[in-house]
Structures are given as structure tokens and as C-alpha cells.
CSV table of C-alpha atoms in Angstrom, one decimal:
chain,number,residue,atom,x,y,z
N,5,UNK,CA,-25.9,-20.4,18.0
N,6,UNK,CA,-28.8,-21.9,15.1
N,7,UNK,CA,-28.8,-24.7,17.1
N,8,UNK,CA,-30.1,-22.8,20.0
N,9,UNK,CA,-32.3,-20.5,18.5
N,10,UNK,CA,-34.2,-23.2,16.3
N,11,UNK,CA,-34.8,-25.5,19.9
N,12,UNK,CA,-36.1,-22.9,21.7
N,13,UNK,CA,-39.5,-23.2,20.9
N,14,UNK,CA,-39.0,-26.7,22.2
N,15,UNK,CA,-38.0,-26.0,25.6
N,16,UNK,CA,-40.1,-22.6,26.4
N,17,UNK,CA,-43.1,-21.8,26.0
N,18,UNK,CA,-43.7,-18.1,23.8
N,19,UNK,CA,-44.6,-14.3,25.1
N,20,UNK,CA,-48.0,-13.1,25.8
N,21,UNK,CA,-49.0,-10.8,22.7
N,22,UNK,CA,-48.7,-7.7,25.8
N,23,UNK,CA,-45.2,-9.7,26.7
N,24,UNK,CA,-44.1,-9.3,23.0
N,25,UNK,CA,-44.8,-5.9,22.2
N,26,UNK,CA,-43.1,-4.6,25.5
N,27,UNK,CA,-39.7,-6.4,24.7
N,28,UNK,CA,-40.2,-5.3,21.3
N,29,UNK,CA,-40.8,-1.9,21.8
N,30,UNK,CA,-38.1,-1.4,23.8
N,31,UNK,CA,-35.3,-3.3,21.3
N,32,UNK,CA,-36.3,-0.7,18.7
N,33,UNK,CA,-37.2,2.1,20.8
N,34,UNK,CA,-33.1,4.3,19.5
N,35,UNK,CA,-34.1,3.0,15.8
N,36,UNK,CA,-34.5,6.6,14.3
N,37,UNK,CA,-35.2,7.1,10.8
N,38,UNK,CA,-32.4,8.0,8.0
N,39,UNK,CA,-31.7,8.8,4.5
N,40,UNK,CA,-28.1,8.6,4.6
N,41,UNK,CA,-25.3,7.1,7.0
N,42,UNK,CA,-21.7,6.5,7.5
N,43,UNK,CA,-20.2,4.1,9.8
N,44,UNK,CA,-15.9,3.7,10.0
N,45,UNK,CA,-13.9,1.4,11.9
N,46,UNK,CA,-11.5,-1.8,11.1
N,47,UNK,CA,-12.0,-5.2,9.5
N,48,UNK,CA,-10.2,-8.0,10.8
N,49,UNK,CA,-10.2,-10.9,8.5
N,50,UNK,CA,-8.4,-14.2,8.7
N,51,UNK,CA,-7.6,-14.1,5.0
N,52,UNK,CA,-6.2,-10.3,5.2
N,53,UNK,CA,-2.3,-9.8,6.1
N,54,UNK,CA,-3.4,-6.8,8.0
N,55,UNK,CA,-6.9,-5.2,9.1
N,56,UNK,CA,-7.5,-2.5,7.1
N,57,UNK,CA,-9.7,0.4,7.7
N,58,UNK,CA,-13.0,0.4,6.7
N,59,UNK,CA,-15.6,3.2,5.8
N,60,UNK,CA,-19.2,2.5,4.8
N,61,UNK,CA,-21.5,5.0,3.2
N,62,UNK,CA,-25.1,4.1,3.0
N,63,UNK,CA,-28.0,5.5,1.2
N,64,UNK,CA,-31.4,3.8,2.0
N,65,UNK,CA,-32.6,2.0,-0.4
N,66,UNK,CA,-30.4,2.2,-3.1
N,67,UNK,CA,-26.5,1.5,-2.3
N,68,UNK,CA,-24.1,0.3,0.1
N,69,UNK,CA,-20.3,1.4,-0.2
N,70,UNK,CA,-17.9,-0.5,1.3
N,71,UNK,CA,-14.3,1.2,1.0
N,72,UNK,CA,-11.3,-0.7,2.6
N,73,UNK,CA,-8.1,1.5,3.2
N,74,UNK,CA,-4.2,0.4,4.3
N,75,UNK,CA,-2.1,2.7,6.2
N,76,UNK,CA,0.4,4.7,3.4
N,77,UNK,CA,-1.4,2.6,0.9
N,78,UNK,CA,-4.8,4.2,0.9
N,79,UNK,CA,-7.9,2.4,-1.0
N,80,UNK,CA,-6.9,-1.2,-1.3
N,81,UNK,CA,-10.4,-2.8,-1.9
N,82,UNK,CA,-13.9,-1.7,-2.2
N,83,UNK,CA,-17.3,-3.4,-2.1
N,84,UNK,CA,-20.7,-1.8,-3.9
N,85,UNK,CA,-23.9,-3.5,-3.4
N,86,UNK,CA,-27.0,-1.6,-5.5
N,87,UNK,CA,-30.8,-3.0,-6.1
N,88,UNK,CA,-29.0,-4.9,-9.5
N,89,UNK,CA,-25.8,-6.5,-8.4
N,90,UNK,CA,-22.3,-6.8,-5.9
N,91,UNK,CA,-18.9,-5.4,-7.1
N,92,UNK,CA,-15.9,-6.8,-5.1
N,93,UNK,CA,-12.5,-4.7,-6.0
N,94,UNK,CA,-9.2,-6.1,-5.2
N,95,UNK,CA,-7.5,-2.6,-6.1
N,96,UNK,CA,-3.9,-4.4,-5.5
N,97,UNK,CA,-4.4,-6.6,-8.1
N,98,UNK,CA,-6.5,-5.0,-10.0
N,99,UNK,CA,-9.6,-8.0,-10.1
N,100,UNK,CA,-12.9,-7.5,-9.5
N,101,UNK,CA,-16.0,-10.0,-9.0
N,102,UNK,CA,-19.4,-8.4,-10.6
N,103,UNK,CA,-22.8,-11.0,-9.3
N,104,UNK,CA,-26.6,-10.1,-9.5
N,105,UNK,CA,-27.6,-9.4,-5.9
N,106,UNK,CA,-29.9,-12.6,-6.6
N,107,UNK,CA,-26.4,-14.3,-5.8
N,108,UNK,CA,-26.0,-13.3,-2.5
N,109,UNK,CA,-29.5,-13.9,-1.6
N,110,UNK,CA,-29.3,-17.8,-2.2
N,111,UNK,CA,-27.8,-17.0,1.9
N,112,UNK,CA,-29.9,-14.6,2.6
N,113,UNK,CA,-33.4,-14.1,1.6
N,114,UNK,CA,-33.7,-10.3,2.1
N,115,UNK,CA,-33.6,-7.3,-0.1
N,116,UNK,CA,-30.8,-4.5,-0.4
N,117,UNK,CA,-32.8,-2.7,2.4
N,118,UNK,CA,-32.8,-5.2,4.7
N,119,UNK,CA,-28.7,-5.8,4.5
N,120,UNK,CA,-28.4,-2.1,5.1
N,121,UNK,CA,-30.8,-2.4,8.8
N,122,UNK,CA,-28.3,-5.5,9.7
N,123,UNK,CA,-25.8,-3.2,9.0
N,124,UNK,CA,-26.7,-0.8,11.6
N,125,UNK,CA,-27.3,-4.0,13.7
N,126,UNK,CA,-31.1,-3.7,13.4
N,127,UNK,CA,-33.7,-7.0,13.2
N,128,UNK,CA,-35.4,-7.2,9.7
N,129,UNK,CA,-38.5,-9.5,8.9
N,130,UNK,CA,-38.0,-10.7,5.1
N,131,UNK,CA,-41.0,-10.1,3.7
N,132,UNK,CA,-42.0,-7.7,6.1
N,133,UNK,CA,-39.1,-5.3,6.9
N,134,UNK,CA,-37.9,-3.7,9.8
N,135,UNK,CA,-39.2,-5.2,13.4
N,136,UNK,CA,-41.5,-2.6,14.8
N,137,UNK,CA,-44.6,-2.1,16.9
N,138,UNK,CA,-46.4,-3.2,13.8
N,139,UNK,CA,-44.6,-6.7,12.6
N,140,UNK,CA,-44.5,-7.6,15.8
N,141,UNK,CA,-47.6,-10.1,15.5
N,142,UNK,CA,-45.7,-12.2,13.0
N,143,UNK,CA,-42.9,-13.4,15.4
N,144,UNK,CA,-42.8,-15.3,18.7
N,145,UNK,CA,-40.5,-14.6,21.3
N,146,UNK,CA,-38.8,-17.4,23.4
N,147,UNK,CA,-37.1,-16.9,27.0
N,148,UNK,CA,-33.1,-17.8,26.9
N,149,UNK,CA,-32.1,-20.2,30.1
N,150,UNK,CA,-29.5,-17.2,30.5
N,151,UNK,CA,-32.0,-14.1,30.3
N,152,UNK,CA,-32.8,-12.7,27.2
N,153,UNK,CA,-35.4,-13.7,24.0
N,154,UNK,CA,-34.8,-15.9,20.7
N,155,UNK,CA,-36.9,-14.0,17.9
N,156,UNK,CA,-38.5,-16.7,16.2
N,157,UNK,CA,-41.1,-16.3,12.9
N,158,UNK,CA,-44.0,-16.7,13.1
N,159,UNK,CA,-46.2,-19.0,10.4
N,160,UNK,CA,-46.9,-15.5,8.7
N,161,UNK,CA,-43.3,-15.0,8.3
N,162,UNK,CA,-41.7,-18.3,7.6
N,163,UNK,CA,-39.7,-19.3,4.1
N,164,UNK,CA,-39.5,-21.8,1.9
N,165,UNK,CA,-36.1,-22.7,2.3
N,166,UNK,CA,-34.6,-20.7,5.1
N,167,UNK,CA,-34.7,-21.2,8.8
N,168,UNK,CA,-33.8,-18.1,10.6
N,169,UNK,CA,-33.8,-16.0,13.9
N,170,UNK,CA,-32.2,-13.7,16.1
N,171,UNK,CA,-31.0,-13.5,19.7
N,172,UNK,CA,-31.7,-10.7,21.6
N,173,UNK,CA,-29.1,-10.1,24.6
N,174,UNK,CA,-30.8,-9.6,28.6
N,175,UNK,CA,-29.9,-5.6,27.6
N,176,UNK,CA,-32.8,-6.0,25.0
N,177,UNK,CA,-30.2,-5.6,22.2
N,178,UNK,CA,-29.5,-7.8,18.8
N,179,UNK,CA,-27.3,-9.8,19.7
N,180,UNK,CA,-26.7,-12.2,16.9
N,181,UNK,CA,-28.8,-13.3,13.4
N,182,UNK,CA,-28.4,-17.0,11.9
N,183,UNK,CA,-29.8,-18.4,8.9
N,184,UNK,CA,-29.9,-21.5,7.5
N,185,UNK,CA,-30.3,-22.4,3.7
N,186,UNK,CA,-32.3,-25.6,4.1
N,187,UNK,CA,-31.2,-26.8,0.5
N,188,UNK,CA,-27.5,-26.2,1.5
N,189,UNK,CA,-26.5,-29.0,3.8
N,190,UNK,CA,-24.3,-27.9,6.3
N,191,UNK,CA,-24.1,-24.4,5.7
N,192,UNK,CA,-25.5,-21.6,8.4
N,193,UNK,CA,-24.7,-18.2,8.0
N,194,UNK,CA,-24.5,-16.1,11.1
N,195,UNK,CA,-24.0,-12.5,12.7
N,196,UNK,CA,-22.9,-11.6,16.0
N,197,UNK,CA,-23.3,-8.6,17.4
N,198,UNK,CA,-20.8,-7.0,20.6
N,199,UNK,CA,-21.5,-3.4,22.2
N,200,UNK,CA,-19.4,-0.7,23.5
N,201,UNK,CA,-20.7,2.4,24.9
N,202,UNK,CA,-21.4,3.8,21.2
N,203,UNK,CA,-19.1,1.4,19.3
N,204,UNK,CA,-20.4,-1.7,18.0
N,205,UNK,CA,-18.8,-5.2,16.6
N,206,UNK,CA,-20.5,-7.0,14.0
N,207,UNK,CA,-18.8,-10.6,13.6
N,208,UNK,CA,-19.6,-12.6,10.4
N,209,UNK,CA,-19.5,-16.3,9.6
N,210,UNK,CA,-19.7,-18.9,6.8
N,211,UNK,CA,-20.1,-22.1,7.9
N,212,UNK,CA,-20.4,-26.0,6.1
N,213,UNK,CA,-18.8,-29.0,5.7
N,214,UNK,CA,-15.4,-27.8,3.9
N,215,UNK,CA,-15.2,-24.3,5.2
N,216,UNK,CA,-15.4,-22.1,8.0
N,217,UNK,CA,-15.1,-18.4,7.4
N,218,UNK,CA,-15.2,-15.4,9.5
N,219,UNK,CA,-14.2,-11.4,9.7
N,220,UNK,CA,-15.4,-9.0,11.9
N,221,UNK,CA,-16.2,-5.3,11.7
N,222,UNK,CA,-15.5,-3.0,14.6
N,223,UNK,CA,-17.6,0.2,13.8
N,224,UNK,CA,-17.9,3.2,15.6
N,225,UNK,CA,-20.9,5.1,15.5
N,226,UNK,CA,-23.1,6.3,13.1
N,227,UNK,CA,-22.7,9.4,11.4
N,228,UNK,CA,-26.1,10.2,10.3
N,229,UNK,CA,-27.2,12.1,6.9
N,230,UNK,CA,-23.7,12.5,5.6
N,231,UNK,CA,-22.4,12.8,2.0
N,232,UNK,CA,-20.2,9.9,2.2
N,233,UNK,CA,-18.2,9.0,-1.2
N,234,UNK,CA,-19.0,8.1,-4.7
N,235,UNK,CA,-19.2,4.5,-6.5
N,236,UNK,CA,-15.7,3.6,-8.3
N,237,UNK,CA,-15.4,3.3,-12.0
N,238,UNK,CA,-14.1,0.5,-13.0
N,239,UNK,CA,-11.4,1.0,-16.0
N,240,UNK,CA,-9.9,-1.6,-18.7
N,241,UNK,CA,-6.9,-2.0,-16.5
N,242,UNK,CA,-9.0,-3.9,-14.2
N,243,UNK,CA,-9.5,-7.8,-14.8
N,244,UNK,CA,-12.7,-9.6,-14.2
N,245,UNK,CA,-12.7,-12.7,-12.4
N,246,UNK,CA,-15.6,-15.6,-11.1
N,247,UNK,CA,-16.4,-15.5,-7.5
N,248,UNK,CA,-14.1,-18.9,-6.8
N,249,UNK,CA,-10.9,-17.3,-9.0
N,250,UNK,CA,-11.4,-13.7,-7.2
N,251,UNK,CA,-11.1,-15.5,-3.6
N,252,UNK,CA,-8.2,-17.8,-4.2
N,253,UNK,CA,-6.2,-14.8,-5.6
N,254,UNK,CA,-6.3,-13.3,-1.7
């Protein structure tokens, strides 16, 4: 999929500014406004014995909930991502794994914002947010052999140290995200996205040299403006491990 996406300005040639803001308008044209929002559905990951259910209560700008439940179990894990830092709970074994959110962005050179619009399966522009109407001028768009665009930045938006764009489907929709930490050899992170009538699956991958990781989130839809649930306190009966310790205990 990177592979594809970072050739394309190769092999086409891009959208007229009109052309542009047409597809554009219409890929964002159901992207409403929110304060609060939560999504529930499974997870299915390769490392889990089971795919637990999975509820996600967002607030915008400020947190991301992630609550992981087992049938006749209840919570069995629980993710929390605020403008500071990440909590991973393994509620099983009672671990956790507390990072800055500067960790996670060696992969991903957004902000807490723009993890919560991929969330909803939404294109962000680091550096400039949301795609809209108005960051528009600061990506190209490519036509796909098999219909559809690759989303492409622009010199405006280009990193140091990241290569990245989506793929929007012939139906005008995301259909996938990939990035690629130029200083990390081998390694391109992607999304994928799936749609069904109101349901949407969001597939997520790691991939380098030694490892090749995946889970995927089946989400219903959105239920916007809702209370959702609180963060978790984390007692002294909980131990706290390193990111590599926290993963090998799964």
C-alpha cells in the first residue's frame, strides 16, 4: 500500500485546483462537528486468545478511552491516551505501561486530535488538521489505475522524517493511511479502512524487518455527544512495566 501511494505521483499526473476541491468536498461533506463520541464493536488481535469487546469514549481534544471487555469477565484491559502521555492496562495481570504521548509520535507525527479524527476514519494534515475546503491547497491528488485518488502533501505540508498519505476508495471514502518513519528502516505503519452500511473496520499494522503486527477494530457507529465512562485509577496492586516487558507478558 506505501509503495503505491509514494509512486503515484510518478505515474499520474495531479488534480486541477477545481478537480481537488470537488473530490475533496465531497470525502468530507458527512464530517459534522462534535464534542463528545462513542464508538463500540470488537477487536480482533492475533496476540489475544479471544476478541474482546471494545468501547471507545472520546472527548475532543483532550482524551481517548479505550475500554476492552471479555464475556463473564468484564474489563480485561484499558487504553487512555491524554495531551501528556498513554496508559496501557493489562487488568488480568494487573501491569500497566505509562509513555509520554511524544513516544507514540516517533510513528506518527500528529497530535492527540489528529489520532481521535483517524479514529472516526477521517484524513488529518499534521500541521494543519482536519482535510477541509480550506487545507485543501496543501495536498495533491493522484488518480488510482483502479478508480479512486492517492492524497499526497503538498511541499507546504511535508515532514522532516515522515512520508505519508492516504488512499481514498472510487466511493470518495478513506480508505487507508500509511506512514513511513524515514529514520526507521523498514518500518511503515498503516490503516485500512472497510465500510458497511453504518459499520466501519479500521485494520492496523506494524511493519519492519523482525515484525509484522496487526489487529483490527470493527466499530459500529458513532454515538455522538455521549457521556461515555471515566479514566481508571490505577492502585498499588498494579505493577508497572517498560513497553518491551508489558508486551511479552501477552
Amino acid at each position: 500500500m506505501a509503495a503505491g501511494l509514494f509512486t503515484a505521483a510518478f505515474a499520474q499526473s495531479p488534480l486541477s485546483k477545481r478537480e481537488r476541491k470537488e473530490v475533496v468536498n465531497t470525502v468530507v461533506k458527512d464530517w459534522n462537528d462534535w464534542k463528545t463520541v462513542s464508538l463500540s464493536g470488537k477487536l480482533k488481535l492475533d496476540i489475544l486468545p479471544l476478541s474482546p469487546g471494545v468501547k471507545i469514549f472520546m472527548q475532543r481534544d483532550s482524551m481517548i478511552l479505550i475500554s476492552l471487555r471479555a464475556p463473564l469477565m468484564g474489563e480485561v484491559g484499558r487504553a487512555e491516551i491524554d495531551s501528556d502521555s498513554i496508559l496501557v492496562v493489562n487488568k488480568m495481570k494487573k501491569t500497566y505501561v505509562k509513555e509520554s504521548i511524544e513516544k507514540a509520535f516517533d510513528y506518527y507525527p500528529g497530535t492527540l486530535s489528529d489520532i481521535q479524527d483517524i479514529l472516526l476514519g477521517r484524513m488529518v494534515i499534521p500541521g494543519f488538521g482536519l482535510l477541509s475546503e480550506e487545507t485543501a491547497g496543501v495536498v495533491e491528488l493522484f488518480p488510482e489505475p483502479a478508480g479512486g485518488y492517492s492524497l499526497l502533501p503538498g511541499k507546504k505540508a511535508e515532514l522532516d522524517g515522515f512520508n505519508y498519505g492516504y488512499l481514498i476508495s472510487p466511493e470518495l471514502r478513506n480508505a487507508a493511511l500509511a506512514v513511513v518513519p524515514v529514520e526507521k528502516e523498514g518500518v511503515i505503519v498503516g490503516i485500512s479502512y472497510s465500510y458497511a452500511k453504518d459499520k466501519c473496520d479500521m485494520t492496523v499494522s506494524y511493519q519492519s524487518e523482525n515484525k509484522n503486527i496487526s489487529g483490527t477494530l470493527e466499530l459500529d457507529s458513532p454515538d455522538w455527544n455521549s457521556k461515555g465512562f471515566a479514566p481508571m485509577n490505577i492502585n498499588s496492586r498494579y505493577r508497572r512495566m517498560d513497553f518491551k516487558q508489558f508486551m511479552k507478558s501477552f
